[in-house]
């Protein structure tokens, strides 16, 4: 500031303090004064520029300034000054061209005319502009939503919102700009974060809150907002920058994780995590500690082998091998856990591996299946019991069916012979019309009567068996005269007798009454006598003996007939059984079976002794206690 030093200190101060370059040239356009900023801009020392032509720093290349100012006449220069000059090229000492804005003003001093040039360094401005562009582009391409609110205007309107903010919220620039950002709140205004944010804005402080915000389509999202205040040089709050992040996914994941952690900790089922290599437990949940009795501290020194002593380490590692190979694979097995107190319980174990960095962790979910086992066992027992019952019912049903079909086959066979002899006799009776053929008529009539008895016997047996099979309790106890029943039985039996056969019947039963089921007594004696007749040859005797004591009535039927072969004796009371020696004689094989069943039901006994070709004795003992009889009251 050579020329002006003595004239104005104020000017000097001003020139040195402004941020722009100041340069003074005389009428000849030689530099007479420069400020420090100009020297810095063009990289000269003061003495290197003073006295030098203006073209030293403003080359001829600047055609406009050259033609209209440097090469112009003074009057024209004046005109030019009024218009000002825009961007030009400046030349530094080292020959580098720099963009500058330069404007000239003229003034007079001590009758001399001077020009004051104000020089603006455009390279700096451009850089700032570029920086700003970079920043704006960066802000626009940021994944976070960014808004800037102007706090100097009423209600702090948003003056900038980047693309991500549009994307996150679904609102367009037009809908966002000039509004307070509270429009993201909808009606959901009672949130702690909002209060916190309001207070931070009020105090001009930064804050970070998470709010429930709403997109244009009404969908809620968790917005994590970082608010930073911007203040001017005087410390006045001018703007707030808000960086916004849609963290809904993160929150949901966190919630899920929290839930998982809760499940892990609170589950009654046992959950263990152990290292796939060292087998050491890394963590166990509450259920595991409760069920086993070990503390977490205990567990940290243990491995699954301590809980499942049935495994050797080798076996256990073999078991783990497949899940260690491929993470995410699962295996299940049943085992037994040993508690701290030594007791054991059955468990179902589910194992799965997870890779955490280099570490392979195995999670084990363990179910105590004691109840399930007991229930299953109970169920199995019930099922097998039911199956057994069903099988036996089916068997019974089958037996009954067999029995019926066998019986039908047998009955039709057994009925054939008596029916045909009845038919023959009836036909013949019709032919004997004269009185001298009375004998023959009687013989045939006897045959008919005996045939009918025989059939009645079979039918009685059948009905009796039916009664037995049904299990109907049809016994009826009455007082009855023994001789009356025996006479009836003998009367019928006599009709069946073969030639020369005779039944010796008891004489000691007159006036003897017993209390029993009369029908069963009749059925029993009829059957036994019929057998004795059937299985004895002609001209043999049959005895019927009766012994009555206070509590029993005993009946013996003695014959002198074919007897029963030794090997058949044990089967004689079985249904349909017929001994090998009598197969040519008619019969059904159910008579003795029926007798035995009835007599056993009544608390009595039937036995026999027999010798082949000598004869048989069948003995029936029946209880006749007073208590049995309903009629006696
Ligand atoms: P059925 O006489 O109709 O064949 P039962 O059940 O009355 O049937 O008798 C079964 C079997 O016992 C007879 O087939 C016979 O082999 C044998 N049996 C029964 N009573 C006598 C008897 N008094 N003498 C020899 N065998 C007999």
XYZ file of C-alpha atoms and ligand atoms in Angstrom:
660
model
C 0.000 0.000 0.000
C 2.811 2.138 -0.975
C 1.152 5.228 -2.432
C -1.558 5.586 0.159
C 0.370 5.019 3.277
C 0.737 8.611 4.190
C -2.787 9.499 3.116
C -5.003 7.084 4.890
C -4.409 4.530 7.549
C -8.063 3.685 7.448
C -7.842 2.715 3.804
C -4.868 0.576 4.586
C -6.681 -1.201 7.347
C -9.673 -1.757 5.163
C -7.614 -3.071 2.268
C -5.734 -5.516 4.436
C -8.732 -6.804 6.283
C -11.057 -7.591 3.356
C -11.020 -11.100 1.982
C -10.875 -9.956 -1.663
C -7.895 -8.809 -3.671
C -7.489 -5.025 -4.046
C -5.229 -3.492 -6.623
C -4.735 0.124 -7.695
C -3.422 1.139 -11.128
C -2.625 4.600 -12.403
C -3.754 6.108 -15.662
C -0.993 4.281 -17.481
C -2.381 1.086 -16.024
C 0.707 0.370 -13.970
C 0.194 -1.179 -10.580
C 0.703 1.326 -7.815
C -0.784 -0.543 -4.875
C -1.801 -4.139 -3.951
C -3.164 -5.653 -0.793
C -1.928 -8.829 0.806
C -4.746 -10.937 -0.577
C -3.844 -9.979 -4.154
C -0.220 -10.938 -3.543
C -1.279 -14.284 -2.146
C -3.688 -14.863 -5.006
C -1.070 -14.229 -7.700
C 1.816 -15.503 -5.679
C 3.950 -12.327 -5.888
C 5.853 -10.274 -3.393
C 4.774 -6.642 -3.218
C 7.945 -5.232 -4.812
C 7.613 -7.662 -7.696
C 4.264 -6.178 -8.681
C 4.540 -2.490 -7.862
C 5.214 -0.447 -10.999
C 4.450 -3.406 -13.241
C 1.729 -3.125 -15.919
C -1.680 -4.484 -15.144
C -1.220 -6.965 -18.013
C 1.341 -8.766 -15.856
C -1.546 -10.346 -13.963
C -4.340 -9.731 -16.479
C -3.021 -11.142 -19.776
C -4.151 -10.067 -23.251
C -6.118 -13.259 -23.411
C -8.902 -11.404 -21.641
C -10.123 -9.947 -24.852
C -13.054 -8.090 -23.448
C -11.174 -6.315 -20.710
C -8.306 -5.736 -23.031
C -10.321 -4.169 -25.796
C -12.695 -2.180 -23.643
C -10.438 -1.187 -20.801
C -6.745 -1.687 -21.217
C -6.607 -0.556 -24.850
C -9.465 1.944 -24.482
C -9.375 5.721 -24.254
C -9.927 7.204 -20.783
C -13.543 8.221 -21.571
C -14.356 4.759 -22.782
C -12.743 3.282 -19.702
C -15.092 5.325 -17.602
C -18.050 3.895 -19.508
C -16.686 0.393 -19.123
C -16.337 0.765 -15.403
C -19.955 1.447 -15.061
C -20.757 -1.898 -16.599
C -18.401 -3.862 -14.420
C -16.506 -6.922 -15.554
C -17.375 -10.539 -15.098
C -15.226 -13.610 -15.030
C -11.723 -13.263 -16.371
C -8.488 -15.175 -16.341
C -5.724 -14.081 -14.017
C -2.090 -15.107 -14.403
C -0.021 -16.047 -11.388
C 3.721 -15.581 -11.080
C 4.270 -19.214 -11.971
C 2.144 -18.855 -15.132
C -0.935 -20.647 -13.845
C -4.262 -19.262 -15.046
C -6.849 -18.748 -12.348
C -10.519 -17.721 -12.700
C -11.256 -14.361 -11.199
C -13.981 -11.758 -11.146
C -12.586 -8.277 -11.514
C -14.325 -4.916 -11.367
C -12.863 -1.439 -11.700
C -13.700 1.821 -10.013
C -11.962 5.088 -10.774
C -11.018 7.781 -8.323
C -8.860 10.913 -8.206
C -6.129 11.587 -5.734
C -3.907 14.614 -5.775
C -5.199 15.418 -9.259
C -4.211 12.090 -10.540
C -6.603 9.521 -11.848
C -6.487 5.995 -10.440
C -8.431 2.781 -10.886
C -9.240 0.518 -8.023
C -9.663 -3.122 -9.031
C -11.534 -5.530 -6.786
C -10.533 -9.104 -7.495
C -12.587 -12.125 -6.431
C -10.902 -15.500 -6.468
C -13.358 -17.666 -8.334
C -11.341 -20.846 -7.927
C -12.208 -20.782 -4.250
C -15.868 -20.073 -5.010
C -15.941 -22.818 -7.603
C -14.422 -25.220 -5.168
C -17.052 -24.285 -2.658
C -19.707 -24.746 -5.294
C -18.304 -28.133 -6.244
C -18.106 -29.082 -2.598
C -21.699 -28.044 -2.169
C -22.708 -30.083 -5.196
C -20.831 -33.073 -3.887
C -22.471 -32.656 -0.523
C -25.935 -32.319 -2.012
C -25.415 -35.347 -4.232
C -24.056 -37.267 -1.279
C -27.027 -36.268 0.818
C -29.374 -37.170 -1.965
C -27.835 -40.559 -2.511
C -27.566 -41.366 1.181
C -29.647 -44.326 2.297
C -30.766 -42.440 5.377
C -33.498 -39.919 5.082
C -32.109 -36.413 5.577
C -34.124 -33.278 6.199
C -33.081 -29.755 7.074
C -35.503 -27.518 8.918
C -35.231 -23.799 9.124
C -35.581 -22.774 12.726
C -35.590 -19.088 11.962
C -38.892 -19.376 10.159
C -42.165 -19.922 11.916
C -42.954 -23.546 12.785
C -39.523 -24.734 11.586
C -40.456 -25.797 8.029
C -38.454 -28.389 6.155
C -36.339 -26.690 3.494
C -34.517 -29.765 2.265
C -35.399 -33.458 2.068
C -33.291 -36.020 0.263
C -34.478 -38.814 -2.001
C -34.264 -41.458 0.712
C -36.610 -39.457 2.883
C -39.116 -39.471 0.009
C -38.598 -43.187 -0.372
C -38.941 -43.960 3.341
C -42.068 -41.860 3.825
C -43.718 -42.211 0.416
C -44.250 -38.423 0.257
C -42.963 -36.344 -2.665
C -40.730 -33.250 -2.347
C -43.745 -31.074 -2.974
C -45.622 -32.677 -0.105
C -42.635 -32.462 2.243
C -41.148 -29.050 1.714
C -42.332 -26.078 3.783
C -44.077 -28.278 6.319
C -43.137 -29.080 9.880
C -41.953 -32.660 10.075
C -44.698 -33.510 12.558
C -46.924 -34.543 9.652
C -45.231 -37.961 9.897
C -46.886 -38.387 13.287
C -50.492 -38.638 12.113
C -52.620 -38.760 15.283
C -50.086 -40.832 17.198
C -48.797 -37.853 19.140
C -48.447 -39.233 22.643
C -44.921 -40.538 22.439
C -42.085 -39.956 24.849
C -39.653 -39.434 21.967
C -41.675 -36.495 20.678
C -41.341 -34.690 24.010
C -37.631 -35.392 24.063
C -37.208 -34.061 20.522
C -39.242 -30.940 21.242
C -37.152 -30.170 24.281
C -33.911 -30.712 22.300
C -35.087 -28.315 19.550
C -36.068 -25.806 22.174
C -32.664 -25.968 23.786
C -30.819 -26.155 20.465
C -29.299 -29.494 21.413
C -28.773 -32.643 19.449
C -30.817 -35.725 20.246
C -31.589 -39.202 19.052
C -35.097 -40.665 19.358
C -37.127 -43.513 17.920
C -40.674 -42.609 16.945
C -43.678 -44.346 15.513
C -44.102 -42.482 12.221
C -46.541 -43.055 9.400
C -45.939 -43.321 5.688
C -48.186 -41.608 3.174
C -50.090 -44.920 2.789
C -50.755 -44.972 6.540
C -48.310 -47.751 7.294
C -46.493 -47.329 10.597
C -42.695 -47.467 10.644
C -40.162 -47.075 13.422
C -38.178 -43.930 12.626
C -34.839 -43.465 14.302
C -34.142 -39.725 14.154
C -30.778 -38.082 14.880
C -31.271 -34.368 15.260
C -28.274 -31.977 15.002
C -28.547 -28.234 15.469
C -26.755 -25.808 13.149
C -25.828 -22.438 14.564
C -24.435 -19.402 12.840
C -21.271 -17.576 13.849
C -23.180 -15.682 16.492
C -24.325 -18.907 18.092
C -27.898 -18.455 16.886
C -29.712 -21.664 15.984
C -30.588 -21.453 12.301
C -31.271 -25.012 11.192
C -31.816 -28.529 12.357
C -30.532 -31.438 10.327
C -32.493 -34.631 10.929
C -31.085 -37.947 9.784
C -33.885 -40.480 9.682
C -33.715 -44.214 9.505
C -36.531 -46.739 9.006
C -35.549 -49.323 11.644
C -38.823 -51.278 11.593
C -37.067 -54.459 10.478
C -34.447 -54.034 13.164
C -37.082 -53.439 15.840
C -39.051 -56.497 14.738
C -35.876 -58.575 14.759
C -35.001 -57.186 18.179
C -38.479 -57.956 19.465
C -38.242 -61.459 18.058
C -34.813 -61.885 19.595
C -36.081 -60.607 22.923
C -38.950 -63.052 22.669
C -36.528 -65.845 21.809
C -34.351 -64.909 24.742
C -37.416 -64.936 27.013
C -38.469 -68.305 25.673
C -34.939 -69.518 26.156
C -34.773 -68.282 29.707
C -38.258 -69.039 30.883
C -39.048 -72.267 29.046
C -39.734 -75.221 31.294
C -38.247 -77.389 28.602
C -34.527 -77.694 28.851
C -32.436 -75.730 26.367
C -28.686 -76.130 26.214
C -26.014 -74.599 24.018
C -22.665 -76.329 23.824
C -19.515 -76.122 21.751
C -19.477 -78.740 18.995
C -15.736 -79.250 19.383
C -14.988 -79.032 23.091
C -18.516 -80.232 24.039
C -18.435 -77.697 26.885
C -21.727 -75.998 27.756
C -21.900 -72.339 26.737
C -25.310 -71.557 28.109
C -28.297 -73.372 29.595
C -31.737 -72.028 30.392
C -33.770 -71.974 33.564
C -35.644 -75.183 32.669
C -32.375 -77.058 32.332
C -31.127 -75.874 35.694
C -34.449 -76.562 37.403
C -34.834 -80.072 36.007
C -31.286 -81.199 36.562
C -30.501 -79.428 39.817
C -27.183 -78.059 38.496
C -26.372 -74.333 38.693
C -25.144 -72.299 35.737
C -21.711 -72.280 37.350
C -21.787 -76.101 37.503
C -22.821 -76.278 33.874
C -19.943 -74.123 32.667
C -17.595 -76.937 33.689
C -19.781 -79.714 32.253
C -20.569 -81.338 28.910
C -23.631 -83.313 27.719
C -21.764 -86.459 28.688
C -22.250 -85.519 32.340
C -26.012 -85.503 31.861
C -26.112 -88.534 29.594
C -23.621 -90.958 31.133
C -25.005 -93.718 28.921
C -22.919 -92.237 26.083
C -19.195 -92.650 25.727
C -17.479 -89.569 24.300
C -16.816 -91.469 21.110
C -20.425 -92.493 20.701
C -21.572 -88.948 21.355
C -19.137 -87.467 18.855
C -20.291 -90.011 16.260
C -23.843 -88.923 16.939
C -22.896 -85.261 16.402
C -20.824 -85.869 13.261
C -23.650 -85.341 10.720
C -24.869 -82.052 12.234
C -21.340 -80.729 12.614
C -20.803 -81.304 8.910
C -23.823 -79.315 7.789
C -25.051 -76.411 9.889
C -28.810 -76.248 10.288
C -29.262 -80.011 10.128
C -31.201 -81.560 12.989
C -31.183 -84.855 14.799
C -33.531 -86.294 17.385
C -33.030 -89.147 19.760
C -34.372 -90.565 22.987
C -32.144 -90.884 25.987
C -32.041 -90.570 29.743
C -30.808 -87.591 31.777
C -29.103 -87.928 35.107
C -29.828 -85.217 37.674
C -27.310 -83.826 40.113
C -28.845 -86.050 42.798
C -28.257 -89.154 40.656
C -31.906 -89.793 39.746
C -32.744 -90.219 36.077
C -35.636 -89.346 33.782
C -36.449 -90.220 30.170
C -35.863 -87.424 27.627
C -36.370 -86.626 23.984
C -33.426 -84.620 22.611
C -33.449 -82.366 19.531
C -30.020 -81.197 18.376
C -29.168 -78.541 15.825
C -25.895 -76.880 14.910
C -25.216 -73.195 14.203
C -22.022 -71.589 12.951
C -21.002 -68.491 14.899
C -17.828 -67.240 13.230
C -15.401 -70.105 13.355
C -17.208 -71.721 16.244
C -19.764 -74.455 15.725
C -22.388 -74.263 18.470
C -24.969 -76.925 19.097
C -28.320 -76.171 20.610
C -30.165 -78.947 22.363
C -33.850 -78.748 23.183
C -34.696 -81.459 25.669
C -38.161 -82.642 26.648
C -38.797 -84.547 29.847
C -40.998 -87.351 28.532
C -41.722 -89.057 31.860
C -45.419 -88.212 31.640
C -45.540 -89.049 27.956
C -43.823 -92.370 28.608
C -46.202 -93.199 31.427
C -49.140 -92.124 29.341
C -47.908 -94.153 26.388
C -47.388 -97.167 28.585
C -50.859 -96.738 30.044
C -52.257 -96.294 26.588
C -50.419 -99.315 25.296
C -51.754 -101.323 28.216
C -55.286 -100.155 27.596
C -54.940 -100.832 23.896
C -53.613 -104.330 24.489
C -56.346 -104.999 27.057
C -58.990 -103.774 24.621
C -57.405 -105.800 21.831
C -57.468 -108.842 24.034
C -61.127 -108.245 24.895
C -61.920 -107.676 21.263
C -60.057 -110.793 20.229
C -61.841 -112.857 22.814
C -65.185 -111.347 21.790
C -64.372 -112.097 18.177
C -63.340 -115.613 19.103
C -66.523 -116.097 21.043
C -68.507 -114.755 18.146
C -66.649 -117.050 15.789
C -67.135 -120.008 18.076
C -70.805 -119.206 18.308
C -71.036 -119.013 14.552
C -69.097 -122.251 14.159
C -71.306 -123.785 16.759
C -74.448 -122.684 15.026
C -73.369 -123.844 11.607
C -72.071 -127.117 13.048
C -75.267 -127.526 14.947
C -77.382 -126.818 11.905
C -75.375 -129.325 9.876
C -75.678 -131.851 12.668
C -79.347 -131.249 13.306
C -80.249 -131.628 9.669
C -78.245 -134.845 9.648
C -79.648 -136.084 12.964
C -83.218 -135.252 12.018
C -83.014 -137.131 8.738
C -82.993 -140.683 10.141
C -85.737 -140.349 12.794
C -87.856 -138.369 10.358
C -87.502 -140.980 7.634
C -88.326 -143.790 10.082
C -91.322 -141.756 11.313
C -92.390 -141.325 7.688
C -91.920 -145.010 6.903
C -93.827 -146.126 10.007
C -96.609 -143.607 9.376
C -96.930 -144.817 5.771
C -96.991 -148.441 6.869
C -99.526 -147.756 9.663
C -101.819 -146.447 6.969
C -101.600 -149.750 5.143
C -102.529 -152.010 8.099
C -106.259 -151.557 7.981
C -107.383 -154.906 9.394
C -107.824 -155.606 13.100
C -105.482 -158.585 12.948
C -102.643 -156.273 12.068
C -103.011 -154.353 15.328
C -99.615 -155.642 16.594
C -97.820 -154.316 13.548
C -99.671 -151.022 13.834
C -98.557 -150.670 17.465
C -94.961 -151.446 16.574
C -94.949 -148.722 13.964
C -96.735 -146.291 16.239
C -94.031 -146.997 18.863
C -91.367 -146.281 16.294
C -93.094 -142.984 15.501
C -93.375 -142.065 19.196
C -89.773 -142.985 19.866
C -88.637 -141.028 16.803
C -90.567 -137.986 17.996
C -88.978 -138.358 21.468
C -85.597 -138.582 19.945
C -86.201 -135.406 17.973
C -87.611 -133.691 21.037
C -84.461 -134.708 22.909
C -82.259 -133.139 20.263
C -84.364 -129.992 20.288
C -84.232 -129.827 24.070
C -80.486 -130.146 23.945
C -80.336 -127.405 21.384
C -82.546 -125.072 23.422
C -80.572 -125.840 26.522
C -77.302 -125.119 24.795
C -78.695 -121.895 23.393
C -79.626 -120.940 26.944
C -76.130 -121.749 28.114
C -74.404 -119.866 25.290
C -76.485 -116.787 25.896
C -75.494 -117.001 29.540
C -79.054 -116.330 30.551
C -79.610 -117.015 34.183
C -82.763 -118.979 33.750
C -82.463 -121.437 36.614
C -85.567 -121.720 38.645
C -85.457 -123.472 42.001
C -88.558 -125.164 43.260
C -89.516 -127.948 45.658
C -90.550 -130.927 43.620
C -91.220 -134.566 44.158
C -88.268 -136.636 43.021
C -90.371 -139.689 42.173
C -92.612 -137.643 39.914
C -89.688 -136.377 37.827
C -88.023 -139.791 37.732
C -91.200 -141.486 36.618
C -91.590 -139.086 33.725
C -87.967 -139.558 32.714
C -88.280 -143.333 32.918
C -91.532 -143.336 31.030
C -89.876 -141.635 28.086
C -86.693 -143.641 28.399
C -88.560 -146.891 28.334
C -89.832 -146.022 24.918
C -86.287 -145.879 23.648
C -85.254 -149.259 25.077
C -83.838 -151.855 22.750
C -85.084 -155.395 22.767
C -84.515 -156.997 26.144
C -83.168 -153.856 27.749
C -84.434 -152.927 31.212
C -84.060 -150.020 33.554
C -83.868 -150.757 37.270
C -85.085 -147.709 39.009
C -84.888 -146.688 42.653
C -87.570 -147.617 45.109
C -86.393 -145.382 47.967
C -87.594 -142.086 46.582
C -91.255 -142.157 47.396
C -92.280 -138.934 49.173
C -88.851 -137.382 48.738
C -88.932 -133.783 47.658
C -85.866 -131.773 46.842
C -85.252 -128.137 46.047
C -83.539 -127.766 42.721
C -84.117 -126.722 39.119
C -86.545 -129.437 38.088
C -85.995 -129.029 34.369
C -82.219 -129.465 34.732
C -82.665 -132.587 36.817
C -85.008 -133.964 34.147
C -82.684 -133.009 31.303
C -79.706 -134.584 33.056
C -81.355 -137.892 33.820
C -82.948 -138.114 30.360
C -79.594 -137.584 28.698
C -77.726 -140.040 30.884
C -80.386 -142.742 30.488
C -80.618 -142.200 26.736
C -76.827 -142.591 26.447
C -76.926 -145.720 28.602
C -79.598 -147.156 26.306
C -77.890 -146.055 23.097
C -74.457 -147.330 24.040
C -75.584 -150.671 25.510
C -76.484 -153.707 23.467
C -79.854 -155.452 23.570
C -80.776 -157.477 26.630
C -78.712 -155.523 29.115
C -79.788 -153.854 32.322
C -79.451 -150.264 33.285
C -79.565 -149.057 36.894
C -80.716 -145.683 38.103
C -79.635 -145.106 41.708
C -80.636 -142.102 43.768
C -79.148 -141.104 47.147
C -80.527 -138.060 48.953
C -78.765 -136.586 51.996
C -79.457 -133.354 53.834
C -77.404 -131.325 51.378
C -77.069 -133.396 48.216
C -78.922 -135.556 45.784
C -76.738 -138.096 43.971
C -77.810 -139.894 40.783
C -75.918 -142.899 39.341
C -76.717 -144.244 35.896
C -75.047 -147.604 35.475
C -74.946 -149.488 32.175
C -73.270 -152.615 30.992
C -72.549 -151.440 27.515
C -69.761 -150.397 25.158
C -67.873 -148.246 27.640
C -65.536 -145.415 26.704
C -62.073 -145.987 25.215
C -59.308 -144.875 27.569
C -57.877 -142.237 25.206
C -61.305 -140.604 24.661
C -62.221 -140.270 28.314
C -60.652 -136.850 28.797
C -62.698 -135.398 25.908
C -66.041 -136.874 26.783
C -67.538 -133.616 28.140
C -66.269 -131.502 25.236
C -68.760 -130.037 22.850
C -69.440 -132.284 19.811
C -67.016 -134.916 21.019
C -67.991 -138.483 20.218
C -65.840 -141.476 21.128
C -64.300 -143.589 18.425
C -66.159 -146.765 19.425
C -69.700 -145.448 18.913
C -69.447 -143.477 15.696
C -72.013 -145.662 13.939
C -74.609 -144.853 16.580
C -76.646 -141.696 16.138
C -75.740 -138.773 18.331
C -74.737 -135.120 18.456
C -71.935 -134.982 21.042
C -73.573 -132.132 22.945
C -75.582 -133.902 25.632
C -72.788 -134.380 28.173
C -71.368 -130.935 27.458
C -74.748 -129.391 28.309
C -75.202 -131.488 31.443
C -71.777 -130.654 32.766
C -72.213 -126.934 32.139
C -75.588 -126.785 33.881
C -74.506 -128.899 36.817
C -71.405 -126.815 37.335
C -73.510 -123.650 37.256
C -75.688 -125.139 39.939
C -72.644 -125.963 42.086
C -72.766 -129.693 41.429
C -70.497 -132.288 39.809
C -70.706 -134.900 37.081
C -68.151 -137.719 36.863
C -67.929 -141.135 35.314
C -66.075 -144.399 35.463
C -66.019 -146.598 32.418
C -64.379 -149.649 31.006
C -64.635 -150.531 27.357
C -67.070 -153.374 26.632
C -67.872 -153.604 30.321
C -69.965 -150.556 30.894
C -70.047 -147.028 32.309
C -71.335 -145.351 35.424
C -72.163 -141.667 35.278
C -72.578 -139.952 38.650
C -74.230 -136.585 39.212
C -74.107 -134.835 42.597
C -76.366 -131.814 43.061
C -76.582 -129.516 46.084
C -80.076 -129.270 47.527
C -79.627 -126.852 50.349
C -82.704 -125.090 51.637
C -81.265 -121.665 50.891
C -81.412 -122.410 47.201
C -85.173 -122.462 47.106
C -87.057 -119.291 46.353
C -90.471 -120.884 46.880
C -89.838 -121.792 50.467
C -89.531 -118.143 51.351
P -74.092 -138.227 21.937
O -74.530 -139.302 22.827
O -75.235 -137.498 21.296
O -73.013 -138.596 21.014
P -73.182 -137.095 24.408
O -72.615 -135.757 24.726
O -74.391 -137.452 25.190
O -73.444 -137.125 22.849
O -72.061 -138.145 24.660
C -70.794 -137.902 24.218
C -70.031 -139.164 23.941
O -69.763 -139.859 25.176
C -70.803 -140.135 23.175
O -70.741 -139.917 21.795
C -70.096 -141.420 23.571
O -68.940 -141.600 22.835
C -69.758 -141.184 24.993
N -70.765 -141.766 25.940
C -71.687 -141.101 26.639
N -72.396 -141.913 27.449
C -71.881 -143.120 27.230
C -72.169 -144.409 27.755
N -73.147 -144.615 28.678
N -71.463 -145.494 27.339
C -70.466 -145.310 26.431
N -70.157 -144.139 25.863
C -70.851 -143.051 26.286
